[in-house]
PDB file of C-alpha atoms in Angstrom:
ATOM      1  CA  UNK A  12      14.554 -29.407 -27.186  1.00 92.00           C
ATOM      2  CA  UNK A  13      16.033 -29.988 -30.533  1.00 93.00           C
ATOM      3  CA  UNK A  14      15.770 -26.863 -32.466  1.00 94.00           C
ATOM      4  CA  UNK A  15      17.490 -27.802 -35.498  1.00 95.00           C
ATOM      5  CA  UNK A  16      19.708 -31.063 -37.199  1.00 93.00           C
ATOM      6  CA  UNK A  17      22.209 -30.266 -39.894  1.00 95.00           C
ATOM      7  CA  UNK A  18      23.425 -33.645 -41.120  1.00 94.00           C
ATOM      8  CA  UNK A  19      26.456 -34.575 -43.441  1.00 96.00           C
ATOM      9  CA  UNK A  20      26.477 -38.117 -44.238  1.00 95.00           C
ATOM     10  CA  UNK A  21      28.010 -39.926 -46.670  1.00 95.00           C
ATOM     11  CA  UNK A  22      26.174 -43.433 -47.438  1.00 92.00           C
ATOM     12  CA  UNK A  23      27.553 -46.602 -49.504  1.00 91.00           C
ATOM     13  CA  UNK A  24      24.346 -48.552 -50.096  1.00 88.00           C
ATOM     14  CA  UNK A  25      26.570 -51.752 -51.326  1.00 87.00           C
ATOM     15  CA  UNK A  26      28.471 -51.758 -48.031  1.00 90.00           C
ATOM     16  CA  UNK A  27      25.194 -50.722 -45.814  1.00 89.00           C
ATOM     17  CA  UNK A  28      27.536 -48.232 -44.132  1.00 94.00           C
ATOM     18  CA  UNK A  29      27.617 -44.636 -43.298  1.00 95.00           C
ATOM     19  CA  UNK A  30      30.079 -42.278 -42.448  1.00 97.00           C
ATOM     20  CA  UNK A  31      27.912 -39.054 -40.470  1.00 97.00           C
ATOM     21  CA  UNK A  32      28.735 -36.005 -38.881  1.00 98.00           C
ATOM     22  CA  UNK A  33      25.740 -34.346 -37.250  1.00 97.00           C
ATOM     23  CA  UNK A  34      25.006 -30.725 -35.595  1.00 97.00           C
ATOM     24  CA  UNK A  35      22.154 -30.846 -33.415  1.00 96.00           C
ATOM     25  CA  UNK A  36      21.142 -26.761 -32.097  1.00 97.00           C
ATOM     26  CA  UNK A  37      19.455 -27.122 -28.410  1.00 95.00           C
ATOM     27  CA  UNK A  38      17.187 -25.093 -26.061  1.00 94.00           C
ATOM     28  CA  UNK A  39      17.443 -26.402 -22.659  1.00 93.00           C
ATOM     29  CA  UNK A  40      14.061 -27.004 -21.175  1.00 91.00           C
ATOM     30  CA  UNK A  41      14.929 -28.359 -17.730  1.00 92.00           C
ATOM     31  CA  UNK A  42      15.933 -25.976 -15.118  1.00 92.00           C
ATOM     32  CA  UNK A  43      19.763 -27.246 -15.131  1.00 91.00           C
ATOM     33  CA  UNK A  44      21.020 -29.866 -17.399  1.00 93.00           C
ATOM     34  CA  UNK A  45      24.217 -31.402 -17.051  1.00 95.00           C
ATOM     35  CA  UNK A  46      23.876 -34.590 -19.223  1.00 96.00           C
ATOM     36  CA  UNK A  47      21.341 -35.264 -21.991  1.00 95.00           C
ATOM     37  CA  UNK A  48      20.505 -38.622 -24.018  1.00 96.00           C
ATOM     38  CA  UNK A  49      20.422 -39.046 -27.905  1.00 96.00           C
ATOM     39  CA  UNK A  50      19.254 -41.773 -29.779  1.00 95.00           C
ATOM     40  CA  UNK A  51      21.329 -43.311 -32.545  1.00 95.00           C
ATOM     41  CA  UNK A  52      21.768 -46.844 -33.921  1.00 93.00           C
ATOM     42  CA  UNK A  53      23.489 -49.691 -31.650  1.00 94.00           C
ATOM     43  CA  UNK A  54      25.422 -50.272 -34.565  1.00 94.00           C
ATOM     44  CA  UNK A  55      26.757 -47.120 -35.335  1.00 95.00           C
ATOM     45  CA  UNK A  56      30.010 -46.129 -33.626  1.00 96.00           C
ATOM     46  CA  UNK A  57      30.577 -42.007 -31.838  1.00 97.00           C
ATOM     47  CA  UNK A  58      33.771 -41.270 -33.023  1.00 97.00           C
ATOM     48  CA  UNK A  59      33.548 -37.629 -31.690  1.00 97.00           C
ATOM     49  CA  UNK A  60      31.421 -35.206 -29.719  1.00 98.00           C
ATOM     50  CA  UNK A  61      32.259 -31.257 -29.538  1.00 97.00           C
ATOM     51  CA  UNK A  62      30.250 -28.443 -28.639  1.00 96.00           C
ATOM     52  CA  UNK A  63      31.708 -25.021 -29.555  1.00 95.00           C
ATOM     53  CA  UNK A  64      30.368 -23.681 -25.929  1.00 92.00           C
ATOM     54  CA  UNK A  65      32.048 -26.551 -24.078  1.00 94.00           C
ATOM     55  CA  UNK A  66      34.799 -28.318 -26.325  1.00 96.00           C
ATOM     56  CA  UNK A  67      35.355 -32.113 -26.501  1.00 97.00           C
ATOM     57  CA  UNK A  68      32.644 -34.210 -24.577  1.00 97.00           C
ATOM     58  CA  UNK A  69      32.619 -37.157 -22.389  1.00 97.00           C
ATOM     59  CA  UNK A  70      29.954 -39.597 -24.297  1.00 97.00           C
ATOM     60  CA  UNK A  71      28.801 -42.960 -23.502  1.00 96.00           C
ATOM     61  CA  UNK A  72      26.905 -45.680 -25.015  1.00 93.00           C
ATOM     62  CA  UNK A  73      23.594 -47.416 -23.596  1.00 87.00           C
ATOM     63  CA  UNK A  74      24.027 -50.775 -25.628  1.00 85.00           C
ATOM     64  CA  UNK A  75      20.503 -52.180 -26.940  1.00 91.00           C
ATOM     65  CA  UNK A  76      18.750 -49.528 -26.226  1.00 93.00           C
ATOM     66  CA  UNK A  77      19.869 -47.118 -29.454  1.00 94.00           C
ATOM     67  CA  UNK A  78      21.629 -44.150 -26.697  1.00 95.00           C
ATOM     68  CA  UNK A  79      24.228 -42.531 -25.969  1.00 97.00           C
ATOM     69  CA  UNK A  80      24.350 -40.262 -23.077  1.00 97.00           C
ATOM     70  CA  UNK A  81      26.515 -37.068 -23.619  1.00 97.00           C
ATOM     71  CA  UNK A  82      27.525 -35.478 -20.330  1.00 97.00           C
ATOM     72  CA  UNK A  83      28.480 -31.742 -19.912  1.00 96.00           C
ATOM     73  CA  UNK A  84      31.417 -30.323 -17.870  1.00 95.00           C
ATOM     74  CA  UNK A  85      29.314 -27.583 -16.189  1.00 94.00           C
ATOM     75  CA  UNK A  86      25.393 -27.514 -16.138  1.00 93.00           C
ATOM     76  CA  UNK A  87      23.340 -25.456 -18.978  1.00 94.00           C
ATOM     77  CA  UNK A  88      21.101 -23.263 -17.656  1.00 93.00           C
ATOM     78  CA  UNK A  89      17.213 -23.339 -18.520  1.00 94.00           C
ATOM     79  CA  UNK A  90      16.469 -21.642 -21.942  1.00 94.00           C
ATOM     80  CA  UNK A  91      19.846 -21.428 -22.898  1.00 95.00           C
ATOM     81  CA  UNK A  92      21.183 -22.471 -26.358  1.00 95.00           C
ATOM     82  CA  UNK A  93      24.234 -24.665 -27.403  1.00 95.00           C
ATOM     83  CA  UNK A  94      25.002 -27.028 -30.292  1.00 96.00           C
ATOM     84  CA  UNK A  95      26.732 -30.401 -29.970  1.00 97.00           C
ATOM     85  CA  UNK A  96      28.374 -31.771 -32.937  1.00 98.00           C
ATOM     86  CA  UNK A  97      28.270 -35.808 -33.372  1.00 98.00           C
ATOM     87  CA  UNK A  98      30.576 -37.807 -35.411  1.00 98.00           C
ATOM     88  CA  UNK A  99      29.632 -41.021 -35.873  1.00 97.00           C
ATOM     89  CA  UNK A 100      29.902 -44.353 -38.214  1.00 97.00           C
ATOM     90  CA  UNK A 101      29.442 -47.827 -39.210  1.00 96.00           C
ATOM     91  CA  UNK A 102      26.725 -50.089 -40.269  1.00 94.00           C
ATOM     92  CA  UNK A 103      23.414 -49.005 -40.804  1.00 87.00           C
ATOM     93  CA  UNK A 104      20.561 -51.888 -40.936  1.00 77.00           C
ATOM     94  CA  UNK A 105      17.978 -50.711 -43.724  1.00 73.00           C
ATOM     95  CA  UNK A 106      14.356 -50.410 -42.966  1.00 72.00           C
ATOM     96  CA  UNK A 107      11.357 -52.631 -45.308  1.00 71.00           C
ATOM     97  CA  UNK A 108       9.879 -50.322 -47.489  1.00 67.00           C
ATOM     98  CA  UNK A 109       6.395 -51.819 -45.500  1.00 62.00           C
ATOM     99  CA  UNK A 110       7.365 -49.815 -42.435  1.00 47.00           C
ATOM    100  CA  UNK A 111       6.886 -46.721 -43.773  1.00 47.00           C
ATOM    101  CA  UNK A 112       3.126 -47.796 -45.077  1.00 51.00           C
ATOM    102  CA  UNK A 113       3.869 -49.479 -48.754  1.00 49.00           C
ATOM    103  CA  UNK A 114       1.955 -53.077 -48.328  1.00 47.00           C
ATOM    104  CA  UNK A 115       3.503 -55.674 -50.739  1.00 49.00           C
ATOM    105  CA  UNK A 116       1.780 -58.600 -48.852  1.00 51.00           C
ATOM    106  CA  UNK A 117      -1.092 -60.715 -50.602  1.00 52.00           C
ATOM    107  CA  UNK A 118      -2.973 -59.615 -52.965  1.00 51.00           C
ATOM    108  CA  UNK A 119      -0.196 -57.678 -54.617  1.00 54.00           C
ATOM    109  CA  UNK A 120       1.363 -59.033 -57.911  1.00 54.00           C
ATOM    110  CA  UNK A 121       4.179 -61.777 -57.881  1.00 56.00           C
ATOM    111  CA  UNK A 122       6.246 -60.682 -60.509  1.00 58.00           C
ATOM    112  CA  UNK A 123       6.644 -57.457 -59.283  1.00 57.00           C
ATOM    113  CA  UNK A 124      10.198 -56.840 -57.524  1.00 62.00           C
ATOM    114  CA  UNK A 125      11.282 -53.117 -56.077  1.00 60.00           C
ATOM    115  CA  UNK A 126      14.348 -52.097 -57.142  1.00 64.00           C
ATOM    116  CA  UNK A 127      17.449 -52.215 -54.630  1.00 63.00           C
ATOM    117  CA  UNK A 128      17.165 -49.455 -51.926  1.00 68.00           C
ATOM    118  CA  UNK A 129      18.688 -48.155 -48.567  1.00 72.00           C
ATOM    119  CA  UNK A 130      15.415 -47.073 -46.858  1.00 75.00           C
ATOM    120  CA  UNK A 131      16.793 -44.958 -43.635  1.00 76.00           C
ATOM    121  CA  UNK A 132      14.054 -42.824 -41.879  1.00 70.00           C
ATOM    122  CA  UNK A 133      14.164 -41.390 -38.783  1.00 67.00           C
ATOM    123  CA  UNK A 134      12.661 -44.628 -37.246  1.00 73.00           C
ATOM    124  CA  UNK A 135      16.387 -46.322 -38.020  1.00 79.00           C
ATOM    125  CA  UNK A 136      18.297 -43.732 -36.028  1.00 89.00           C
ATOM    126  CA  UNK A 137      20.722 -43.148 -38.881  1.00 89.00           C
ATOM    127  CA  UNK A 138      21.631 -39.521 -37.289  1.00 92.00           C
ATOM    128  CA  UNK A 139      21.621 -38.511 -33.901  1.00 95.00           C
ATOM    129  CA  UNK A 140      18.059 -37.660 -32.644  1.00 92.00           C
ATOM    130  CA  UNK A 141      16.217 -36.508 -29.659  1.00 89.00           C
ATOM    131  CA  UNK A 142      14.469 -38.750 -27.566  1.00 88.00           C
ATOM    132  CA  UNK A 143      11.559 -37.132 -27.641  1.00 86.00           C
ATOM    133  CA  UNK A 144       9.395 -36.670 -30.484  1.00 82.00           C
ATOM    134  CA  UNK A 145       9.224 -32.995 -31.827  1.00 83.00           C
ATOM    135  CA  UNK A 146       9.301 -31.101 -35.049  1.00 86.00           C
ATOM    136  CA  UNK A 147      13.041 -29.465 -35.670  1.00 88.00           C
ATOM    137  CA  UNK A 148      14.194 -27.344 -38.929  1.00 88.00           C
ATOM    138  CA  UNK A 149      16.638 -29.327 -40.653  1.00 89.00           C
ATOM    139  CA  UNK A 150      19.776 -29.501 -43.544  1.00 89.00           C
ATOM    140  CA  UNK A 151      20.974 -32.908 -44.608  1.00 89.00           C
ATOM    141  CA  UNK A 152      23.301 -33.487 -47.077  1.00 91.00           C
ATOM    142  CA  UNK A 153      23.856 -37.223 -48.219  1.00 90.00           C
ATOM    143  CA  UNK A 154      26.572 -38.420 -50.586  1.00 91.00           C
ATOM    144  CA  UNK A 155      26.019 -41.506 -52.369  1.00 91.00           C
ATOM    145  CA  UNK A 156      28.507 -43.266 -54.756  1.00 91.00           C
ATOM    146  CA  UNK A 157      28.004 -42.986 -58.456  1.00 91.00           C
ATOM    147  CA  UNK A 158      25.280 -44.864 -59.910  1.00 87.00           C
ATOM    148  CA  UNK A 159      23.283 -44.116 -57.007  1.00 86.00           C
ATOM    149  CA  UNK A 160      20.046 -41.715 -56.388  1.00 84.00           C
ATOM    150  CA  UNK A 161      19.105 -39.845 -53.155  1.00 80.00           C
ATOM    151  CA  UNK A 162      15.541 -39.601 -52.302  1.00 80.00           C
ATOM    152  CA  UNK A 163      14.099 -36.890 -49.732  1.00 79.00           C
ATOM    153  CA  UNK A 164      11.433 -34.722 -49.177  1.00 79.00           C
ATOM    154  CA  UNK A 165      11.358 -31.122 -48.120  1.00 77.00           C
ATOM    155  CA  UNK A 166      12.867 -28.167 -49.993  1.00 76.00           C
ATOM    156  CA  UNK A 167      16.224 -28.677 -52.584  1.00 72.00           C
ATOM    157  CA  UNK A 168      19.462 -26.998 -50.954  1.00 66.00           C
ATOM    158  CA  UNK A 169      19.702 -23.264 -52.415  1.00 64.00           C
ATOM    159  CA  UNK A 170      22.948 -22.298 -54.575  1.00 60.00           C
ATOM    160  CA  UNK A 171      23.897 -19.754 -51.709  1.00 61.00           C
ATOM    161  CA  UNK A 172      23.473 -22.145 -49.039  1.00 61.00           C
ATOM    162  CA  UNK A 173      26.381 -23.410 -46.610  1.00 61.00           C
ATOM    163  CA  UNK A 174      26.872 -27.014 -44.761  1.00 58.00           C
ATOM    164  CA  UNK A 175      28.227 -28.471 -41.863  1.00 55.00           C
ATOM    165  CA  UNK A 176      31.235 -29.627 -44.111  1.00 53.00           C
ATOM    166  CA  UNK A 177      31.920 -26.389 -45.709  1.00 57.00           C
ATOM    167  CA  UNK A 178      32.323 -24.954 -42.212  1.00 57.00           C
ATOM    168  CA  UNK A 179      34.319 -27.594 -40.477  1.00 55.00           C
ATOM    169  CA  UNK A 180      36.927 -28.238 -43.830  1.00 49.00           C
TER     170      UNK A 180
END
């Protein structure tokens, strides 16, 4: 059980690539667990996993199927807590604005063209997610080049606030 993401990314829309580094907090559920699958992007290289408990981790990738199966040196007990840290990069593929429920299909005016964008939602597997569908607090911080917006929803970071970078630099 994901209980929270804190994601550093840096994105270069031009390029289509990103550059991540992601802390995922966990609660295991099962009554031992000594390997656990996360989704991410076929196209997206794992440079590096760590956990803090356990140190450098075996990983390995599940090609077409967006995994990559991190294995543990000694199995978690149930309802304990540890945090894996993913490093990962490469090219991201960008998602039609229509998946995420904006209809530009007949009806809608010709002359009208959307801007350029880099749509990534958690249906692209941008960042390293859980397999299973669940609701998990979250910090991301994205970097974009100059000329460039961010878009997001949820709550602005606060002045006081730390990230994943600040810690690991």
């Amino acid at each position: 059980d994901v209980l929270d993401y804190n994601i550093d990314a840096t994105v270069s829309p031009q390029r289509e690539f990103i550059d991540g580094r992601a802390r995922l907090r966990l609660r295991v559920r099962a009554s031992a667990l000594s390997s656990l699958t996360l989704r991410l992007a076929d196209t997206l290289s794992v440079t590096s996993v760590t956990s803090p408990e356990y140190g450098r981790l075996l990983h390995l990738r599940v090609r077409g199927q967006d995994s990559v199966i991190v294995s543990l040196p000694v199995a978690a007990n149930q309802d304990s807590e540890l945090s894996l840290v993913v490093s990962y990069r490469g090219p991201v593929v960008p998602q039609a604005i229509e998946d995420e429920g904006v209809q530009t299909g007949e009806g809608s005016d010709p002359s009208f063209e959307s801007e350029p964008n880099l749509l990534l939602s958690n249906r692209s597997y941008w960042y390293p997610q859980s397999t299973v569908s669940d609701y998990a607090t979250a910090t991301v911080r994205i970097t974009v080049p100059e000329g460039y917006t961010c878009v997001a929803s949820g709550d602005p970071r606060r002045e006081n606030e730390v990230t994943l970078r600040d810690l690991l630099t």
